[in-house]
XYZ file of C-alpha atoms in Angstrom:
388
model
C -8.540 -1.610 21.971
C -11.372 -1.274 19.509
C -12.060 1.956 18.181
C -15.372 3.775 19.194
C -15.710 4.804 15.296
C -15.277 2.481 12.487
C -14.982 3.151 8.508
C -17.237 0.522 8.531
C -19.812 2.897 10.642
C -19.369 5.298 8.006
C -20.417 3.247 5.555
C -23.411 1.545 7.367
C -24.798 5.606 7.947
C -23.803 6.981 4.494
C -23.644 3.891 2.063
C -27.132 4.173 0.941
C -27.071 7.949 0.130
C -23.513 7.991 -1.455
C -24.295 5.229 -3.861
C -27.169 7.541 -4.814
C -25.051 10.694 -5.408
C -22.046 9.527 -6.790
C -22.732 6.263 -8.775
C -19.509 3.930 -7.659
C -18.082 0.651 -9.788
C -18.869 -2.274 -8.930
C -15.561 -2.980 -7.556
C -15.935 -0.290 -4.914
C -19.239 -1.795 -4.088
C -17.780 -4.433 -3.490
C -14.516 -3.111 -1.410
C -17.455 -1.224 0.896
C -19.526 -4.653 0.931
C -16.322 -6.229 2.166
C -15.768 -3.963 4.990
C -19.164 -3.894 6.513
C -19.522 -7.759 5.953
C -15.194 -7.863 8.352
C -16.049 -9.632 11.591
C -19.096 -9.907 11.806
C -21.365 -13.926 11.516
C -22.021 -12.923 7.902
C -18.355 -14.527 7.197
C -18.940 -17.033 9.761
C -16.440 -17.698 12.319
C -15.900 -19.990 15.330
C -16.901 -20.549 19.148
C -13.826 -20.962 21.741
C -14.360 -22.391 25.032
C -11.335 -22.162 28.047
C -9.779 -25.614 28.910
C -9.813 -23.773 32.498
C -12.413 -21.488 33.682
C -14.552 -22.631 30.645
C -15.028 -19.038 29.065
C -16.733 -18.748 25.543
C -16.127 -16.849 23.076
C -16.883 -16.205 19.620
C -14.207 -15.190 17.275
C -15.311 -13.766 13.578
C -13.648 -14.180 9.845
C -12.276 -11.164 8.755
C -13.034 -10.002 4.998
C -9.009 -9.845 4.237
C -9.676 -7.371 1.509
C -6.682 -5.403 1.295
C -8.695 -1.905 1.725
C -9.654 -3.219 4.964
C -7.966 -1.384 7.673
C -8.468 -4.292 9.826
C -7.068 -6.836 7.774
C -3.699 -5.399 7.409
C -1.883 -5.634 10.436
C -1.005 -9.704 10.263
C 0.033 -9.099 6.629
C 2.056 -6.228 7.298
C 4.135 -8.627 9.657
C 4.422 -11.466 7.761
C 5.409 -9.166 4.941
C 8.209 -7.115 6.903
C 9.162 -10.773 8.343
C 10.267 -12.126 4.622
C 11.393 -9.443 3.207
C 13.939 -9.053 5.623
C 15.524 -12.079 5.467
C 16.451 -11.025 1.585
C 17.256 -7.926 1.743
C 21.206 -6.908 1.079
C 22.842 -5.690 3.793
C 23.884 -2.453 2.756
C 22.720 1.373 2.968
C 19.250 2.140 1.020
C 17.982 5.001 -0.247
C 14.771 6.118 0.114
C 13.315 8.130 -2.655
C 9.631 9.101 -3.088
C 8.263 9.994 -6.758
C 5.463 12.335 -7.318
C 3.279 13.690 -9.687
C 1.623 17.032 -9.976
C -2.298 17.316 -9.149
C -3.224 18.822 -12.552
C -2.685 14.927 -13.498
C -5.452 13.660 -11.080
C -8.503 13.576 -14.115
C -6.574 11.547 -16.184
C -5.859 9.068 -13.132
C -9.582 9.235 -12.046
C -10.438 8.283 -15.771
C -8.050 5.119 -15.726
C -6.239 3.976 -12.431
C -4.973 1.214 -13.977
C -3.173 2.612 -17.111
C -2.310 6.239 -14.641
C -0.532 3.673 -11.928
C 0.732 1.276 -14.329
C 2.918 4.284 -16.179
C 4.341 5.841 -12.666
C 5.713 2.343 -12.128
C 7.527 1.738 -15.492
C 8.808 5.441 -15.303
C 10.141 5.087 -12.268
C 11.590 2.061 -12.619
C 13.112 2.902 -15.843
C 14.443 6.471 -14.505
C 16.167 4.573 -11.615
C 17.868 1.998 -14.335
C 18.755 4.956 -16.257
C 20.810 6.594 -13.485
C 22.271 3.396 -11.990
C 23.929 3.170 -15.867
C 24.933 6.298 -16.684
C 26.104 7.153 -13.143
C 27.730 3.877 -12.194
C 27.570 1.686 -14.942
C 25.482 -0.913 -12.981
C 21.556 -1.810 -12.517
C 20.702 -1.348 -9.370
C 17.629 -2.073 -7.515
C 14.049 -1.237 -5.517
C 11.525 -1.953 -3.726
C 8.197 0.210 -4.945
C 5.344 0.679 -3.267
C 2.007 3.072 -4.126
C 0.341 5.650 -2.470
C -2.807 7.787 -3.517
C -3.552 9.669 -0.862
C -2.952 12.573 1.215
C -3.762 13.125 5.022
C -7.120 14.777 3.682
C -8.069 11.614 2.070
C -7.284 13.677 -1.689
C -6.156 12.331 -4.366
C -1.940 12.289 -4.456
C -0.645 9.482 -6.285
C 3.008 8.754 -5.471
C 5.627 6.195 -5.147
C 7.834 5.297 -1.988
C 10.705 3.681 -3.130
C 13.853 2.120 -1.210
C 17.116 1.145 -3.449
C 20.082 0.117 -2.263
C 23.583 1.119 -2.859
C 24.651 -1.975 -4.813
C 24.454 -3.437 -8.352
C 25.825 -5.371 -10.822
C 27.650 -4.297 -13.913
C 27.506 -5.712 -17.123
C 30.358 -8.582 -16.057
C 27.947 -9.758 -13.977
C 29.912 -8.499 -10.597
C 29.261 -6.827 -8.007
C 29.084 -3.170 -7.590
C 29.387 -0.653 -4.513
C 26.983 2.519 -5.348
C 26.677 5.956 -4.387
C 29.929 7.755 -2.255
C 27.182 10.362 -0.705
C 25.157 9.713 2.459
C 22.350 12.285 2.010
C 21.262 11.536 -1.911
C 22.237 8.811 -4.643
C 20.953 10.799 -7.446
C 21.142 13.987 -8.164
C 17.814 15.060 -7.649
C 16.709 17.923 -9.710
C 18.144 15.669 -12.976
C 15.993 12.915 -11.212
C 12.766 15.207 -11.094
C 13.470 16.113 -15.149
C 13.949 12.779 -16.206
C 10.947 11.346 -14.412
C 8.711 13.992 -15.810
C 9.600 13.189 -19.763
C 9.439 9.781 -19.053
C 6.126 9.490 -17.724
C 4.208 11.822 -19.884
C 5.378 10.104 -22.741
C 4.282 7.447 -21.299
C 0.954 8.227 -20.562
C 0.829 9.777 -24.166
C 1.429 6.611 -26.190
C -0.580 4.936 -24.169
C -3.986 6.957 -24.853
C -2.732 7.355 -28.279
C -3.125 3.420 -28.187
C -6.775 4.355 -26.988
C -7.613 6.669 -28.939
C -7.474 9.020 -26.228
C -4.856 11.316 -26.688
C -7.176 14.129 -27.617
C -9.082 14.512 -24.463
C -6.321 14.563 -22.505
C -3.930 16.168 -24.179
C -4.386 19.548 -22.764
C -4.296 18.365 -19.385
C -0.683 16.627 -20.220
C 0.971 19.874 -21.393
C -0.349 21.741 -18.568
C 1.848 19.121 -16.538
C 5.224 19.831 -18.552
C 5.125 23.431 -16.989
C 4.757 22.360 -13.893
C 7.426 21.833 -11.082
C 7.808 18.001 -10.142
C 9.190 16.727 -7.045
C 11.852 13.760 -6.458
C 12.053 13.791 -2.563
C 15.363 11.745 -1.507
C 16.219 11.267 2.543
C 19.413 10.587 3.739
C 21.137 6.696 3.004
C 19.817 4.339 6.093
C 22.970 1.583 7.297
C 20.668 -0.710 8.965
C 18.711 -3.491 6.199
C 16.371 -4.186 8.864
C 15.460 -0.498 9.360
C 14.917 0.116 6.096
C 12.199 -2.815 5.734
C 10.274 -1.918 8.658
C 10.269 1.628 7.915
C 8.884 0.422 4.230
C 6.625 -1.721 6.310
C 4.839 1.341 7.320
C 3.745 2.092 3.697
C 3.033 -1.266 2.568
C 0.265 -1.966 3.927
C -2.177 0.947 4.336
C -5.171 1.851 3.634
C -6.013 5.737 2.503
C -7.766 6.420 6.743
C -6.790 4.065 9.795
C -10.003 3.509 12.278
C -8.236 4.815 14.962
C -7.751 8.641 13.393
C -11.483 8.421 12.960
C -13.444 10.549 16.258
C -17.255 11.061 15.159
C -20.497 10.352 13.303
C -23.095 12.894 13.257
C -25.934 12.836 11.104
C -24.586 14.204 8.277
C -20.616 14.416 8.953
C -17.632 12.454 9.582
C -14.936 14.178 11.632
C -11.244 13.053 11.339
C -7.712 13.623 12.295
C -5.316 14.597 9.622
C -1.514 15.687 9.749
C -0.920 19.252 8.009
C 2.869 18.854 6.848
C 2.862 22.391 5.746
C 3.042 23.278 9.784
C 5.194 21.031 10.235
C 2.898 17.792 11.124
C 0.854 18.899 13.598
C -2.382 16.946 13.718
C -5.803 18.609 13.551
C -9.610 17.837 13.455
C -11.221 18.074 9.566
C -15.069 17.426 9.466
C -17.037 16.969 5.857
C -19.826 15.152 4.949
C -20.267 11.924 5.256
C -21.331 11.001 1.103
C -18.178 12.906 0.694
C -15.825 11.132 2.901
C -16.873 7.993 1.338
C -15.785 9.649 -2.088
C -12.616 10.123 -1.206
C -12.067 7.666 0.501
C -13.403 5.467 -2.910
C -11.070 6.847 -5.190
C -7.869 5.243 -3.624
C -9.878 1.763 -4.201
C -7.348 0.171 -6.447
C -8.219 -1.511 -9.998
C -9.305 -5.556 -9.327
C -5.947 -7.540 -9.544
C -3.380 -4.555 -9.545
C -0.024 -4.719 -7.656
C 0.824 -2.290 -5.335
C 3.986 -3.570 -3.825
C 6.436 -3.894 -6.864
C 10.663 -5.342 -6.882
C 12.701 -4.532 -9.678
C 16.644 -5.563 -10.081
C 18.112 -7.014 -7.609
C 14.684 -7.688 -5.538
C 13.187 -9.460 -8.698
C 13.169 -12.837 -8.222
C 12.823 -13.385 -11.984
C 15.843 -11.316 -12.465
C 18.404 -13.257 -10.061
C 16.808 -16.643 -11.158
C 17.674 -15.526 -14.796
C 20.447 -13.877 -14.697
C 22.028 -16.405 -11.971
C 23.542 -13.587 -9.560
C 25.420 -15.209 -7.055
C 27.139 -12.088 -5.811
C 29.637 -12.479 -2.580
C 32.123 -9.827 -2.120
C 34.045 -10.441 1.200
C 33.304 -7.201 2.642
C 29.305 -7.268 1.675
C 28.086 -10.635 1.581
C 24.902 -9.473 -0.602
C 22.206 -12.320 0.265
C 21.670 -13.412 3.852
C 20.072 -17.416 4.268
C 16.468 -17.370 4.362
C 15.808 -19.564 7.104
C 13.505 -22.098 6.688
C 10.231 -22.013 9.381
C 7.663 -24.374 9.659
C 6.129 -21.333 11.485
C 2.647 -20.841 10.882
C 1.110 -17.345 10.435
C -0.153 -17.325 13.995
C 2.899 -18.165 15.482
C 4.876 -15.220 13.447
C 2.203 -13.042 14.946
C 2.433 -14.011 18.503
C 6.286 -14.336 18.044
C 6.637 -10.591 17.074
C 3.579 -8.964 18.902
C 4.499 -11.035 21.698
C 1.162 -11.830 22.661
C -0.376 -15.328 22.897
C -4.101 -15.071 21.241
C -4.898 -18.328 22.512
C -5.034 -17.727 26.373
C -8.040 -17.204 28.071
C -8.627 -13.139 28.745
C -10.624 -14.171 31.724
C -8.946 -16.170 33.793
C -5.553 -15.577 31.744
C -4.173 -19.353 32.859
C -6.173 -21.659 30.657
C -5.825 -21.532 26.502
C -9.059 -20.528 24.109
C -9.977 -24.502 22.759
C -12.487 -24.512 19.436
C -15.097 -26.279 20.061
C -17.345 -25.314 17.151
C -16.964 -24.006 13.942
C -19.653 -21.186 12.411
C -20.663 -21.467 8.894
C -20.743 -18.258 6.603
C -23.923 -16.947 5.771
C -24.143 -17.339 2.169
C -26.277 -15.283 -0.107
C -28.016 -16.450 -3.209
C -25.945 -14.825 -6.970
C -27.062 -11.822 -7.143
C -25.486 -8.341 -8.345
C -23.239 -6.714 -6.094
C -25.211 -3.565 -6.013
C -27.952 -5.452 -4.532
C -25.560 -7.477 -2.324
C -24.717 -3.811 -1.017
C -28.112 -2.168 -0.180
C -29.235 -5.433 1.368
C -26.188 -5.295 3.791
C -26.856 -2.106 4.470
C -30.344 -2.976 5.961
């Protein structure tokens, strides 16, 4: 069912006056430009007509911007589809990395050089641990998050590793004798924190920005950091659709969206620090598109990151053909000629092509509609004039 309330909605209402307030890059101009423009005859689309009762109906092209909250379902799928057909078969870890708030200027300065450090620290404080623990790399599966229920800014990684690796022989490697953690991890926490600020320092160094931010870095070494760890999961196929539910998310769902007024945009939000329960927040409309702005990522940046044993680069390089008797490590993929539609309908188990009249006869396209396409213009302009 459609939602009543749309981000889009918010945008439409607010667009205008936020773009006035708060200046935004083009790139987030053109994430918001994106979203309005989702389903609608401004991407063109096609007309269906019922081989049966003769029904029409006109279907839209979605934006597929990966901010789009209506984009993501299919992908999500397909996504949770192929991964697990590779994924080992043995318990995962899932560990999630965070960083204190007194960091969030530096990130709002430079998203791309901010996210770009929490990956390579956390990758490189995982491959630190899987060697001096168990003398073997291990692996994960990274994905990023920036935001909080509130729409704030909390950047932070969700990670799944499994309880294998290799060792420098090239063999194969059972990991972790503990079902609640892998790591201990309080040394986790320690280790993460040196490694990314130093990170982040010889990186503005390289900029020549080391001196504006340097304050705000040593603030963060007296801080307390977090390295959250839940219990080991047995099931591979769990553990990829429960990543499957970070993947592919945007910072606010349509669905937890309940009003428009005039000037505010109301919302529901989990409070964790009552223990989840759900409750109603209301601000301003220029400022929910603010927040909701800076979790736009940088143009080209990857979100969903595999390291170790998930790199494909890695195995191809390093030729790991690992197949212990009691773990075979790598399952078949199996070959499908399935297109994306058929994936969908296979696992929401819902045929899109029959008729939702008469629910016998199958949707039949019978005409194709062309995109409406604008002259080159700037993107800011692009913007106001779809907001008209």
């Amino acid at each position: 069912m459609r939602p009543a309330v749309e981000i889009a909605d918010v945008i439409r209402q607010f667009g205008k006056q936020y773009c006035e307030q708060e200046k935004p890059t083009a790139e987030q101009l053109r994430v918001l430009t994106d979203l309005l423009h989702c389903r609608t005859a401004t991407l063109g689309g096609h007309e269906e007509r019922c081989d049966c009762c003769h029904t029409v109906r006109y279907s839209y092209n979605s934006c597929g911007n990966r901010h789009c909250p209506k984009c993501l379902a299919s992908k999500q799928a397909l996504w949770i589809e192929k991964l697990i057909s590779k994924t080992l078969p043995v318990r995962h870890y899932h560990l999630v990395f965070t960083v204190p708030h007194v960091l969030n200027r530096l990130c709002l300065y430079d998203r791309k050089l901010y996210y770009s450090a929490l990956f390579a620290a956390c990758w490189s404080t995982l491959k630190n641990f899987g060697y001096t623990h168990f003398g073997a790399e291990t692996g994960a599966v990274c994905v990023l998050h920036s935001w909080g229920q509130n729409l704030s800014l909390h950047p932070h990684l969700h990670c799944l590793v499994p309880a294998a690796g290799y060792d420098l022989k090239g063999c194969w490697k059972k990991l972790g004798d503990h079902q609640k953690f892998l790591y201990p991890v309080h040394q986790l926490s320690g280790v993460f924190k040196g490694k990314f600020l130093d990170l982040l320092k010889r990186r503005l160094r390289k900029k020549q920005l080391l001196s504006d931010f340097e304050e705000t870095i040593e603030n963060a070494y007296g801080k307390k950091w977090v390295v959250y760890c839940e219990p080991a999961m047995a099931n591979a196929e769990h553990v990829i659709r429960y990543l499957g539910q970070y993947t592919h998310r945007v910072a606010i769902s349509n669905q937890r969206i309940l009003k428009i007024t005039k000037t505010h945009v109301s919302f529901i939000a989990k409070n964790y620090r009552t223990g989840g329960q759900k409750s109603a927040i209301t601000i301003t409309g220029v400022e929910f598109l603010r927040r909701f702005c800076q979790h736009i990522l940088p143009r080209n940046f990857v979100k969903i990151r595999y390291y170790g044993l998930y790199n494909a680069t890695t195995k191809r390089n390093l030729k790991l053909q690992f197949q212990p008797e009691e773990h075979p490590v790598e399952k078949k993929i199996q070959q499908s000629n399935e297109t994306a539609t058929a994936v969908i309908h296979r696992i929401a188990g819902k045929d899109f092509k029959k008729c939702p009249h008469c629910e016998h006869g199958k949707m039949i396209i019978v005409r194709e509609l062309p995109r409406i396409r604008s002259p080159a213009i700037a993107i800011s302009t692009l913007f106001y004039k779809a907001l008209q």
